[in-house]
mmCIF file of C-alpha atoms in Angstrom:
data_model
loop_
_atom_site.group_PDB
_atom_site.id
_atom_site.type_symbol
_atom_site.label_atom_id
_atom_site.label_comp_id
_atom_site.label_asym_id
_atom_site.label_seq_id
_atom_site.Cartn_x
_atom_site.Cartn_y
_atom_site.Cartn_z
ATOM 1 C CA MET R 1 0.423 -0.034 -0.010
ATOM 2 C CA LYS R 2 3.373 2.138 0.641
ATOM 3 C CA ASN R 3 4.422 1.578 -2.750
ATOM 4 C CA LEU R 4 1.256 2.192 -4.190
ATOM 5 C CA PHE R 5 0.415 5.250 -2.202
ATOM 6 C CA GLN R 6 3.328 7.317 -3.365
ATOM 7 C CA LEU R 7 3.056 6.304 -6.433
ATOM 8 C CA LYS R 8 -0.421 7.637 -7.359
ATOM 9 C CA ALA R 9 2.018 11.040 -4.861
ATOM 10 C CA ILE R 10 4.763 11.576 -7.557
ATOM 11 C CA THR R 11 2.085 10.872 -10.178
ATOM 12 C CA MET R 12 0.277 13.999 -8.549
ATOM 13 C CA VAL R 13 3.295 16.096 -7.979
ATOM 14 C CA ALA R 14 3.960 15.388 -11.744
ATOM 15 C CA LEU R 15 0.183 16.629 -13.281
ATOM 16 C CA VAL R 16 1.011 19.627 -10.859
ATOM 17 C CA ALA R 17 4.887 21.119 -11.491
ATOM 18 C CA PHE R 18 3.482 20.196 -15.329
ATOM 19 C CA LEU R 19 0.773 22.322 -14.752
ATOM 20 C CA ALA R 20 3.010 24.918 -12.927
ATOM 21 C CA ALA R 21 5.663 24.694 -16.117
ATOM 22 C CA SER R 22 3.152 25.366 -18.992
ATOM 23 C CA GLY R 23 1.340 28.258 -16.855
ATOM 24 C CA VAL R 24 -1.733 27.400 -16.707
ATOM 25 C CA SER R 25 -3.983 26.885 -12.756
ATOM 26 C CA ALA R 26 -5.813 24.385 -12.470
ATOM 27 C CA LYS R 27 -8.552 26.788 -11.347
ATOM 28 C CA GLY R 28 -9.067 26.346 -16.285
ATOM 29 C CA GLN R 29 -9.344 22.999 -16.276
ATOM 30 C CA GLU R 30 -11.190 20.458 -16.752
ATOM 31 C CA LYS R 31 -11.210 16.726 -15.925
ATOM 32 C CA ALA R 32 -14.128 14.122 -17.266
ATOM 33 C CA ALA R 33 -14.206 11.269 -17.225
ATOM 34 C CA ALA R 34 -13.469 8.107 -19.581
ATOM 35 C CA SER R 35 -16.651 7.130 -20.576
ATOM 36 C CA ASP R 36 -17.789 10.809 -20.872
ATOM 37 C CA GLY R 37 -19.557 10.982 -24.381
ATOM 38 C CA ARG R 38 -18.432 13.369 -24.935
ATOM 39 C CA ILE R 39 -15.580 11.856 -26.060
ATOM 40 C CA MET R 40 -15.943 9.615 -28.818
ATOM 41 C CA TYR R 41 -14.862 6.079 -29.138
ATOM 42 C CA ASN R 42 -14.562 3.003 -32.184
ATOM 43 C CA GLY R 43 -14.154 -0.638 -31.677
ATOM 44 C CA ARG R 44 -15.202 -3.029 -28.334
ATOM 45 C CA VAL R 45 -14.394 -1.091 -25.699
ATOM 46 C CA LEU R 46 -16.472 -2.299 -21.817
ATOM 47 C CA LYS R 47 -17.456 1.037 -19.543
ATOM 48 C CA THR R 48 -18.043 1.007 -16.870
ATOM 49 C CA GLY R 49 -19.116 3.651 -14.224
ATOM 50 C CA SER R 50 -16.136 6.386 -15.198
ATOM 51 C CA ASP R 51 -13.252 3.740 -17.097
ATOM 52 C CA VAL R 52 -13.170 2.961 -20.528
ATOM 53 C CA SER R 53 -11.429 -1.019 -21.230
ATOM 54 C CA PHE R 54 -10.415 -1.922 -24.198
ATOM 55 C CA ASP R 55 -7.609 -4.859 -25.195
ATOM 56 C CA TRP R 56 -7.829 -5.937 -29.377
ATOM 57 C CA SER R 57 -6.231 -3.930 -31.977
ATOM 58 C CA GLY R 58 -7.231 -0.073 -33.383
ATOM 59 C CA VAL R 59 -9.306 0.673 -30.993
ATOM 60 C CA ASN R 60 -9.176 4.548 -31.442
ATOM 61 C CA LEU R 61 -10.400 7.124 -29.841
ATOM 62 C CA LYS R 62 -11.099 10.910 -30.466
ATOM 63 C CA VAL R 63 -10.562 14.088 -27.735
ATOM 64 C CA ARG R 64 -11.815 18.012 -28.344
ATOM 65 C CA PHE R 65 -10.443 20.109 -25.788
ATOM 66 C CA THR R 66 -9.995 23.977 -26.161
ATOM 67 C CA GLY R 67 -6.724 24.881 -23.712
ATOM 68 C CA THR R 68 -2.571 24.478 -24.653
ATOM 69 C CA TYR R 69 -2.501 20.589 -23.539
ATOM 70 C CA LEU R 70 -4.775 17.758 -22.561
ATOM 71 C CA ALA R 71 -3.425 14.731 -20.260
ATOM 72 C CA MET R 72 -4.592 11.010 -19.830
ATOM 73 C CA ARG R 73 -4.878 8.696 -16.684
ATOM 74 C CA ALA R 74 -4.277 4.810 -17.778
ATOM 75 C CA SER R 75 -3.726 1.535 -16.257
ATOM 76 C CA ASP R 76 -2.262 -1.015 -18.075
ATOM 77 C CA SER R 77 -2.015 -4.757 -17.350
ATOM 78 C CA LYS R 78 0.843 -5.852 -19.576
ATOM 79 C CA ALA R 79 2.133 -2.767 -21.547
ATOM 80 C CA ASN R 80 1.161 -1.769 -25.087
ATOM 81 C CA TYR R 81 1.456 1.352 -27.604
ATOM 82 C CA PHE R 82 -0.685 3.637 -28.690
ATOM 83 C CA ASN R 83 -0.793 6.433 -31.930
ATOM 84 C CA VAL R 84 -1.334 9.853 -30.831
ATOM 85 C CA TRP R 85 -2.541 12.494 -33.494
ATOM 86 C CA ILE R 86 -2.903 16.019 -32.530
ATOM 87 C CA ASP R 87 -5.246 18.717 -34.713
ATOM 88 C CA SER R 88 -4.713 16.088 -37.368
ATOM 89 C CA PRO R 89 -6.404 13.247 -38.890
ATOM 90 C CA PHE R 90 -5.479 9.482 -39.039
ATOM 91 C CA SER R 91 -2.252 9.041 -41.387
ATOM 92 C CA GLU R 92 0.256 6.528 -42.333
ATOM 93 C CA LYS R 93 2.860 8.753 -38.949
ATOM 94 C CA ALA R 94 1.754 9.368 -35.880
ATOM 95 C CA ASP R 95 2.159 13.301 -34.224
ATOM 96 C CA ARG R 96 3.741 10.647 -31.381
ATOM 97 C CA ILE R 97 4.056 6.970 -30.148
ATOM 98 C CA ILE R 98 2.791 6.691 -26.712
ATOM 99 C CA ARG R 99 3.360 4.228 -24.024
ATOM 100 C CA THR R 100 1.184 2.565 -21.198
ATOM 101 C CA SER R 101 2.052 0.506 -18.042
ATOM 102 C CA GLY R 102 1.638 0.072 -14.330
ATOM 103 C CA LYS R 103 -1.658 1.195 -12.189
ATOM 104 C CA ASP R 104 -2.913 4.753 -13.013
ATOM 105 C CA THR R 105 -0.624 6.534 -14.743
ATOM 106 C CA THR R 106 -0.740 9.732 -15.640
ATOM 107 C CA ILE R 107 -0.071 10.852 -19.379
ATOM 108 C CA ILE R 108 0.617 13.616 -21.201
ATOM 109 C CA LEU R 109 -0.474 13.737 -24.635
ATOM 110 C CA ALA R 110 -0.121 17.149 -25.999
ATOM 111 C CA ASP R 111 1.586 20.635 -24.572
ATOM 112 C CA ASN R 112 2.518 23.918 -24.804
ATOM 113 C CA LEU R 113 -0.595 24.263 -28.050
ATOM 114 C CA LYS R 114 -2.442 27.280 -29.035
ATOM 115 C CA ARG R 115 -5.364 28.702 -27.759
ATOM 116 C CA GLY R 116 -8.621 27.585 -29.449
ATOM 117 C CA GLU R 117 -10.428 24.774 -30.347
ATOM 118 C CA HIS R 118 -8.287 21.228 -30.361
ATOM 119 C CA GLU R 119 -8.334 17.796 -31.048
ATOM 120 C CA ILE R 120 -6.500 14.292 -29.795
ATOM 121 C CA ILE R 121 -6.824 10.812 -31.575
ATOM 122 C CA ILE R 122 -5.694 7.672 -29.974
ATOM 123 C CA GLN R 123 -5.392 4.462 -31.605
ATOM 124 C CA LYS R 124 -3.740 1.017 -29.356
ATOM 125 C CA ARG R 125 -1.037 0.288 -32.112
ATOM 126 C CA THR R 126 -0.793 -3.038 -30.141
ATOM 127 C CA GLU R 127 -3.259 -6.436 -29.838
ATOM 128 C CA GLY R 128 -4.691 -7.756 -26.729
ATOM 129 C CA GLU R 129 -1.459 -9.949 -25.837
ATOM 130 C CA GLN R 130 0.122 -7.414 -24.607
ATOM 131 C CA GLY R 131 -2.157 -6.146 -21.627
ATOM 132 C CA THR R 132 -5.858 -4.711 -21.224
ATOM 133 C CA VAL R 133 -5.519 -1.397 -21.238
ATOM 134 C CA THR R 134 -8.291 1.195 -18.625
ATOM 135 C CA LEU R 135 -8.431 4.934 -20.117
ATOM 136 C CA HIS R 136 -10.044 6.559 -16.618
ATOM 137 C CA GLU R 137 -9.865 10.357 -17.245
ATOM 138 C CA PHE R 138 -8.396 12.951 -18.777
ATOM 139 C CA THR R 139 -6.886 16.797 -17.700
ATOM 140 C CA ALA R 140 -7.579 19.681 -20.640
ATOM 141 C CA GLY R 141 -5.779 22.698 -20.202
ATOM 142 C CA GLY R 142 -9.620 24.533 -20.749
ATOM 143 C CA LYS R 143 -12.416 22.919 -21.983
ATOM 144 C CA ILE R 144 -13.869 19.692 -22.927
ATOM 145 C CA LEU R 145 -15.920 19.876 -25.939
ATOM 146 C CA GLN R 146 -17.840 17.345 -27.746
ATOM 147 C CA ALA R 147 -16.418 15.050 -30.141
ATOM 148 C CA MET R 148 -16.983 15.557 -34.051
ATOM 149 C CA PRO R 149 -20.067 13.452 -35.514
ATOM 150 C CA GLU R 150 -18.296 10.112 -36.306
ATOM 151 C CA ASN R 151 -17.758 9.042 -39.761
ATOM 152 C CA SER R 152 -20.599 7.912 -42.067
ATOM 153 C CA ARG R 153 -18.378 4.603 -43.083
ATOM 154 C CA TYR R 154 -17.291 1.727 -40.885
ATOM 155 C CA ILE R 155 -15.876 -1.248 -41.633
ATOM 156 C CA GLU R 156 -15.294 -4.291 -38.850
ATOM 157 C CA PHE R 157 -12.123 -6.663 -40.035
ATOM 158 C CA VAL R 158 -12.098 -9.717 -38.447
ATOM 159 C CA GLY R 159 -8.166 -11.476 -38.711
ATOM 160 C CA ASP R 160 -5.163 -12.654 -38.104
ATOM 161 C CA SER R 161 -1.360 -11.255 -37.540
ATOM 162 C CA TYR R 162 -1.550 -9.788 -41.098
ATOM 163 C CA THR R 163 -5.059 -7.523 -39.510
ATOM 164 C CA CYS R 164 -2.876 -6.811 -36.506
ATOM 165 C CA GLY R 165 -0.124 -5.538 -38.691
ATOM 166 C CA PHE R 166 2.767 -8.147 -37.035
ATOM 167 C CA GLY R 167 5.979 -7.028 -37.614
ATOM 168 C CA THR R 168 4.919 -3.531 -40.739
ATOM 169 C CA GLU R 169 7.333 -1.915 -38.838
ATOM 170 C CA SER R 170 10.514 -4.347 -39.822
ATOM 171 C CA SER R 171 12.228 -4.273 -42.889
ATOM 172 C CA ASP R 172 14.229 -7.769 -42.288
ATOM 173 C CA PRO R 173 12.343 -11.407 -42.357
ATOM 174 C CA GLU R 174 14.651 -12.301 -40.399
ATOM 175 C CA ASP R 175 13.800 -10.777 -36.422
ATOM 176 C CA PRO R 176 12.059 -11.891 -34.079
ATOM 177 C CA PHE R 177 8.088 -9.818 -32.871
ATOM 178 C CA THR R 178 8.676 -6.946 -31.166
ATOM 179 C CA PRO R 179 5.815 -4.782 -29.861
ATOM 180 C CA GLU R 180 7.708 -2.113 -30.756
ATOM 181 C CA THR R 181 7.543 -2.621 -34.816
ATOM 182 C CA GLU R 182 3.407 -4.280 -34.319
ATOM 183 C CA ASN R 183 1.640 -1.504 -35.589
ATOM 184 C CA CYS R 184 -1.954 -2.173 -36.411
ATOM 185 C CA ASN R 185 -2.157 1.266 -38.590
ATOM 186 C CA LEU R 186 -0.226 -0.185 -41.564
ATOM 187 C CA ALA R 187 -2.221 -3.020 -41.151
ATOM 188 C CA TYR R 188 -4.708 -3.594 -44.792
ATOM 189 C CA ALA R 189 -7.553 -3.104 -42.719
ATOM 190 C CA ALA R 190 -6.798 0.548 -41.588
ATOM 191 C CA ILE R 191 -5.541 1.052 -44.968
ATOM 192 C CA ILE R 192 -8.801 0.289 -46.479
ATOM 193 C CA SER R 193 -10.243 2.777 -44.094
ATOM 194 C CA ARG R 194 -8.391 5.733 -44.583
ATOM 195 C CA TYR R 195 -9.214 5.113 -48.466
ATOM 196 C CA PHE R 196 -13.136 4.938 -47.732
ATOM 197 C CA ASP R 197 -13.299 8.120 -45.522
ATOM 198 C CA ALA R 198 -14.163 5.308 -43.121
ATOM 199 C CA ASP R 199 -13.896 4.241 -39.084
ATOM 200 C CA TYR R 200 -13.426 0.505 -38.436
ATOM 201 C CA SER R 201 -13.090 -1.814 -35.572
ATOM 202 C CA LEU R 202 -10.524 -4.426 -35.890
ATOM 203 C CA VAL R 203 -11.104 -7.839 -34.148
ATOM 204 C CA CYS R 204 -7.714 -10.062 -34.702
ATOM 205 C CA HIS R 205 -5.451 -12.359 -32.997
ATOM 206 C CA SER R 206 -1.711 -13.020 -33.596
ATOM 207 C CA GLY R 207 -1.654 -16.863 -35.279
ATOM 208 C CA GLN R 208 -5.944 -18.097 -35.107
ATOM 209 C CA GLY R 209 -7.795 -19.435 -37.464
ATOM 210 C CA VAL R 210 -11.193 -20.405 -38.845
ATOM 211 C CA ALA R 211 -10.828 -24.694 -37.815
ATOM 212 C CA ARG R 212 -7.464 -24.484 -36.324
ATOM 213 C CA ASN R 213 -5.099 -22.181 -34.901
ATOM 214 C CA TYR R 214 -0.974 -21.998 -36.316
ATOM 215 C CA ASP R 215 0.688 -25.173 -34.889
ATOM 216 C CA ASP R 216 -2.426 -26.245 -33.550
ATOM 217 C CA PHE R 217 -2.165 -23.457 -30.260
ATOM 218 C CA ARG R 218 -5.486 -23.865 -27.559
ATOM 219 C CA PRO R 219 -7.736 -26.072 -29.998
ATOM 220 C CA GLY R 220 -11.030 -26.354 -30.229
ATOM 221 C CA TYR R 221 -10.604 -21.660 -29.128
ATOM 222 C CA THR R 222 -9.729 -19.941 -32.734
ATOM 223 C CA MET R 223 -10.809 -16.524 -33.013
ATOM 224 C CA VAL R 224 -14.471 -18.304 -34.404
ATOM 225 C CA ASP R 225 -15.293 -17.821 -30.499
ATOM 226 C CA ARG R 226 -12.905 -14.898 -30.128
ATOM 227 C CA TYR R 227 -15.385 -13.736 -32.349
ATOM 228 C CA SER R 228 -17.866 -12.991 -28.914
ATOM 229 C CA GLN R 229 -16.016 -11.900 -26.940
ATOM 230 C CA VAL R 230 -15.949 -8.269 -25.457
ATOM 231 C CA PHE R 231 -12.194 -8.040 -24.934
ATOM 232 C CA ASP R 232 -9.265 -10.744 -27.078
ATOM 233 C CA GLU R 233 -8.050 -11.556 -24.025
ATOM 234 C CA SER R 234 -10.915 -12.697 -22.054
ATOM 235 C CA THR R 235 -14.083 -14.743 -22.557
ATOM 236 C CA VAL R 236 -16.245 -13.555 -19.115
ATOM 237 C CA HIS R 237 -17.708 -10.573 -21.246
ATOM 238 C CA ILE R 238 -19.981 -11.447 -24.169
ATOM 239 C CA TRP R 239 -20.329 -9.776 -27.811
ATOM 240 C CA ASP R 240 -24.058 -9.973 -28.700
ATOM 241 C CA LYS R 241 -26.552 -7.239 -30.314
ATOM 242 C CA LYS R 242 -26.494 -6.369 -26.599
ATOM 243 C CA ALA R 243 -23.297 -4.481 -26.557
ATOM 244 C CA ILE R 244 -23.109 -3.383 -29.384
ATOM 245 C CA GLU R 245 -23.817 0.676 -30.428
ATOM 246 C CA ARG R 246 -23.237 1.005 -34.213
ATOM 247 C CA VAL R 247 -23.943 -0.930 -36.640
ATOM 248 C CA PRO R 248 -21.093 -1.101 -39.831
ATOM 249 C CA ASP R 249 -21.924 -0.828 -43.524
ATOM 250 C CA LEU R 250 -19.275 -3.834 -43.773
ATOM 251 C CA VAL R 251 -17.573 -7.058 -42.620
ATOM 252 C CA VAL R 252 -14.453 -7.788 -43.965
ATOM 253 C CA VAL R 253 -13.165 -11.835 -42.997
ATOM 254 C CA TYR R 254 -9.675 -12.630 -43.597
ATOM 255 C CA LEU R 255 -8.765 -15.703 -42.070
ATOM 256 C CA GLY R 256 -7.026 -19.109 -43.229
ATOM 257 C CA ALA R 257 -3.744 -19.002 -43.797
ATOM 258 C CA ASN R 258 -3.120 -20.516 -39.743
ATOM 259 C CA ASP R 259 -5.743 -23.088 -40.129
ATOM 260 C CA PHE R 260 -3.032 -23.745 -42.789
ATOM 261 C CA SER R 261 -0.025 -23.544 -41.117
ATOM 262 C CA THR R 262 2.778 -26.352 -40.245
ATOM 263 C CA GLU R 263 2.402 -28.139 -43.458
ATOM 264 C CA LYS R 264 -1.268 -29.042 -42.097
ATOM 265 C CA GLN R 265 -4.889 -28.722 -42.427
ATOM 266 C CA PRO R 266 -7.896 -29.066 -41.392
ATOM 267 C CA SER R 267 -10.798 -31.209 -43.703
ATOM 268 C CA LEU R 268 -12.779 -29.669 -45.757
ATOM 269 C CA ASN R 269 -16.220 -29.939 -43.343
ATOM 270 C CA PHE R 270 -14.594 -29.213 -40.452
ATOM 271 C CA PHE R 271 -13.587 -25.919 -41.529
ATOM 272 C CA THR R 272 -16.634 -24.705 -43.081
ATOM 273 C CA SER R 273 -18.281 -25.393 -40.434
ATOM 274 C CA ARG R 274 -16.725 -23.460 -38.334
ATOM 275 C CA TYR R 275 -16.396 -20.619 -40.547
ATOM 276 C CA VAL R 276 -20.295 -20.665 -41.238
ATOM 277 C CA GLU R 277 -20.418 -20.237 -37.648
ATOM 278 C CA LEU R 278 -19.390 -17.114 -37.815
ATOM 279 C CA LEU R 279 -20.177 -16.192 -40.486
ATOM 280 C CA GLY R 280 -23.184 -16.724 -39.143
ATOM 281 C CA LYS R 281 -22.969 -15.403 -35.489
ATOM 282 C CA ILE R 282 -21.632 -11.754 -38.051
ATOM 283 C CA LYS R 283 -25.027 -12.167 -39.653
ATOM 284 C CA ASP R 284 -26.767 -12.470 -35.808
ATOM 285 C CA ASN R 285 -24.944 -9.600 -34.460
ATOM 286 C CA TYR R 286 -25.522 -6.991 -37.607
ATOM 287 C CA GLY R 287 -29.015 -8.488 -39.992
ATOM 288 C CA ASP R 288 -28.723 -9.930 -43.811
ATOM 289 C CA GLU R 289 -28.678 -6.819 -45.185
ATOM 290 C CA ILE R 290 -25.134 -6.248 -43.750
ATOM 291 C CA PRO R 291 -23.026 -7.503 -46.508
ATOM 292 C CA VAL R 292 -19.780 -9.440 -45.882
ATOM 293 C CA LEU R 293 -16.106 -10.299 -48.132
ATOM 294 C CA CYS R 294 -14.268 -13.204 -46.975
ATOM 295 C CA LEU R 295 -10.605 -13.133 -48.231
ATOM 296 C CA ALA R 296 -8.394 -15.944 -48.448
ATOM 297 C CA ALA R 297 -4.700 -15.516 -47.322
ATOM 298 C CA LYS R 298 -2.222 -16.499 -50.424
ATOM 299 C CA ILE R 299 0.023 -18.904 -48.628
ATOM 300 C CA ASP R 300 -1.891 -21.581 -50.310
ATOM 301 C CA PRO R 301 -4.191 -21.912 -53.410
ATOM 302 C CA ALA R 302 -6.229 -24.727 -51.391
ATOM 303 C CA ILE R 303 -7.330 -22.047 -48.390
ATOM 304 C CA PHE R 304 -9.863 -20.236 -51.353
ATOM 305 C CA SER R 305 -11.263 -23.389 -52.424
ATOM 306 C CA TYR R 306 -12.410 -23.537 -48.857
ATOM 307 C CA VAL R 307 -13.754 -20.343 -48.620
ATOM 308 C CA LYS R 308 -15.166 -20.348 -51.892
ATOM 309 C CA GLU R 309 -17.238 -23.527 -50.206
ATOM 310 C CA ALA R 310 -17.791 -22.461 -46.821
ATOM 311 C CA CYS R 311 -19.666 -19.204 -48.280
ATOM 312 C CA ALA R 312 -21.762 -21.358 -50.835
ATOM 313 C CA ARG R 313 -22.330 -23.797 -47.845
ATOM 314 C CA SER R 314 -23.817 -20.397 -45.933
ATOM 315 C CA GLY R 315 -26.846 -20.059 -47.550
ATOM 316 C CA MET R 316 -26.649 -16.565 -47.034
ATOM 317 C CA LYS R 317 -27.426 -13.860 -48.470
ATOM 318 C CA ASN R 318 -24.829 -10.169 -49.236
ATOM 319 C CA ILE R 319 -20.915 -13.023 -49.006
ATOM 320 C CA SER R 320 -18.561 -12.550 -51.605
ATOM 321 C CA TYR R 321 -15.177 -13.734 -51.327
ATOM 322 C CA ALA R 322 -12.150 -13.058 -53.044
ATOM 323 C CA THR R 323 -7.736 -14.482 -52.842
ATOM 324 C CA MET R 324 -4.763 -12.903 -52.190
ATOM 325 C CA GLN R 325 -2.141 -14.819 -55.365
ATOM 326 C CA GLU R 326 1.264 -16.210 -54.390
ATOM 327 C CA THR R 327 2.216 -12.752 -55.862
ATOM 328 C CA ALA R 328 1.012 -10.076 -54.267
ATOM 329 C CA PHE R 329 3.683 -8.752 -53.134
ATOM 330 C CA ASN R 330 7.609 -9.600 -52.265
ATOM 331 C CA TRP R 331 9.144 -12.954 -50.593
ATOM 332 C CA ASP R 332 11.886 -9.748 -49.505
ATOM 333 C CA SER R 333 11.631 -6.256 -49.629
ATOM 334 C CA ASP R 334 7.694 -5.938 -48.939
ATOM 335 C CA LEU R 335 8.120 -8.175 -45.464
ATOM 336 C CA GLY R 336 8.636 -6.736 -41.907
ATOM 337 C CA ALA R 337 9.245 -9.280 -38.877
ATOM 338 C CA ARG R 338 8.275 -13.277 -39.917
ATOM 339 C CA PHE R 339 8.327 -12.781 -42.876
ATOM 340 C CA HIS R 340 5.086 -10.984 -42.388
ATOM 341 C CA PRO R 341 3.738 -8.014 -44.865
ATOM 342 C CA ASN R 342 5.848 -4.357 -43.962
ATOM 343 C CA TYR R 343 4.005 -1.453 -44.841
ATOM 344 C CA THR R 344 4.404 -1.024 -48.154
ATOM 345 C CA GLY R 345 3.377 -5.535 -48.549
ATOM 346 C CA GLN R 346 0.700 -4.281 -46.760
ATOM 347 C CA LYS R 347 -0.120 -1.464 -49.213
ATOM 348 C CA LYS R 348 0.061 -4.022 -51.838
ATOM 349 C CA MET R 349 -2.534 -6.594 -50.209
ATOM 350 C CA ALA R 350 -4.871 -3.129 -49.182
ATOM 351 C CA SER R 351 -4.393 -2.044 -52.946
ATOM 352 C CA ILE R 352 -6.099 -5.683 -53.989
ATOM 353 C CA ILE R 353 -8.624 -5.622 -51.513
ATOM 354 C CA ILE R 354 -10.107 -1.813 -52.267
ATOM 355 C CA PRO R 355 -12.125 -2.982 -55.574
ATOM 356 C CA TYR R 356 -13.821 -6.365 -53.664
ATOM 357 C CA VAL R 357 -15.211 -3.312 -50.939
ATOM 358 C CA SER R 358 -15.643 -0.681 -53.367
ATOM 359 C CA THR R 359 -18.858 -3.416 -55.284
ATOM 360 C CA ALA R 360 -19.298 -5.231 -51.762
ATOM 361 C CA THR R 361 -20.531 -1.489 -50.611
ATOM 362 C CA GLY R 362 -20.740 0.796 -53.896
ATOM 363 C CA TRP R 363 -18.461 3.292 -52.284
ATOM 364 C CA GLU R 364 -16.898 5.090 -55.629
ATOM 365 C CA MET R 365 -12.983 4.528 -55.915
ATOM 366 C CA LYS R 366 -11.078 7.753 -55.547
ATOM 367 C CA ALA R 367 -8.266 8.080 -57.785
ATOM 368 C CA GLU R 368 -5.319 8.680 -55.079
ATOM 369 C CA ALA R 369 -3.039 7.213 -53.395
ATOM 370 C CA TYR R 370 -3.093 4.268 -50.831
ATOM 371 C CA ARG R 371 -1.669 6.037 -47.679
#
């Protein structure tokens, strides 16, 4: 208890010192609970009282405020990395990167800003295995304002390490995985979302498959099961119609590589039954009219035949499918850590998928580069 008290005391002293250095009196600031309705979240989160908790990749939030600074009080069960944009929209390069760890820690998100209105965007770039984040409170140098309206377009992506952005900031296929080089913002899902000016939610976990995970890790518990969870790493809270606050315009499923990993593969019947189960959960959540785009990885040509058969056997409406070819990207310069696509490879993937998204949604393709 003494150490925890000392930590809180140190945090408070640091914040007071920061306010003094910034020339802002505590009287002029406003605090807002993380669950305050003026703060906008995208992705699966759990609001408990004043706190907001989450662990999925890509969960992001927007805070609009006045004053010269914004601070965030947060806790983390392990350690995660976040991208931060200050008075700028989502782009391939964040203005800064922050790390969350420990309990009840105050993090200065922006400082020495010009007076007036500002907006901060915060995006979790690491996946659930790196820990669960709980946001407690935001402190602005002025007033907390209502966040700008959400984008009219919204996409949900269901996938594995490719969707998580595993190794996207690495340039060497021999590099091991590290949280520092995992950045979902540089993965195809975020690239596609930026291209179409769409909000997004990522439901993804490295090594996960439909019928089996990489090298048979945790048999019987795959992305089909995780899809029903509020948290990636916990089965306690269920994600169903009661938890849904926003229905996507499109769901993109990119799974199958891990099912065929380590020179093994599930039977066609088992794979298709599990895939149909996943499609059933998606349709049950969002309705028959919401289109689902099913993508097959390029690891093995048989994956496409399996995915195609699963879509046919589902008998569901508004289901389409496509595949990546073996030559979609180079197997040297386009690869990052552990032979996963880096940002260059992910951009190539996005360029292949974008026309299918346009067809499924009716959204017009733009004559501009992918970023």
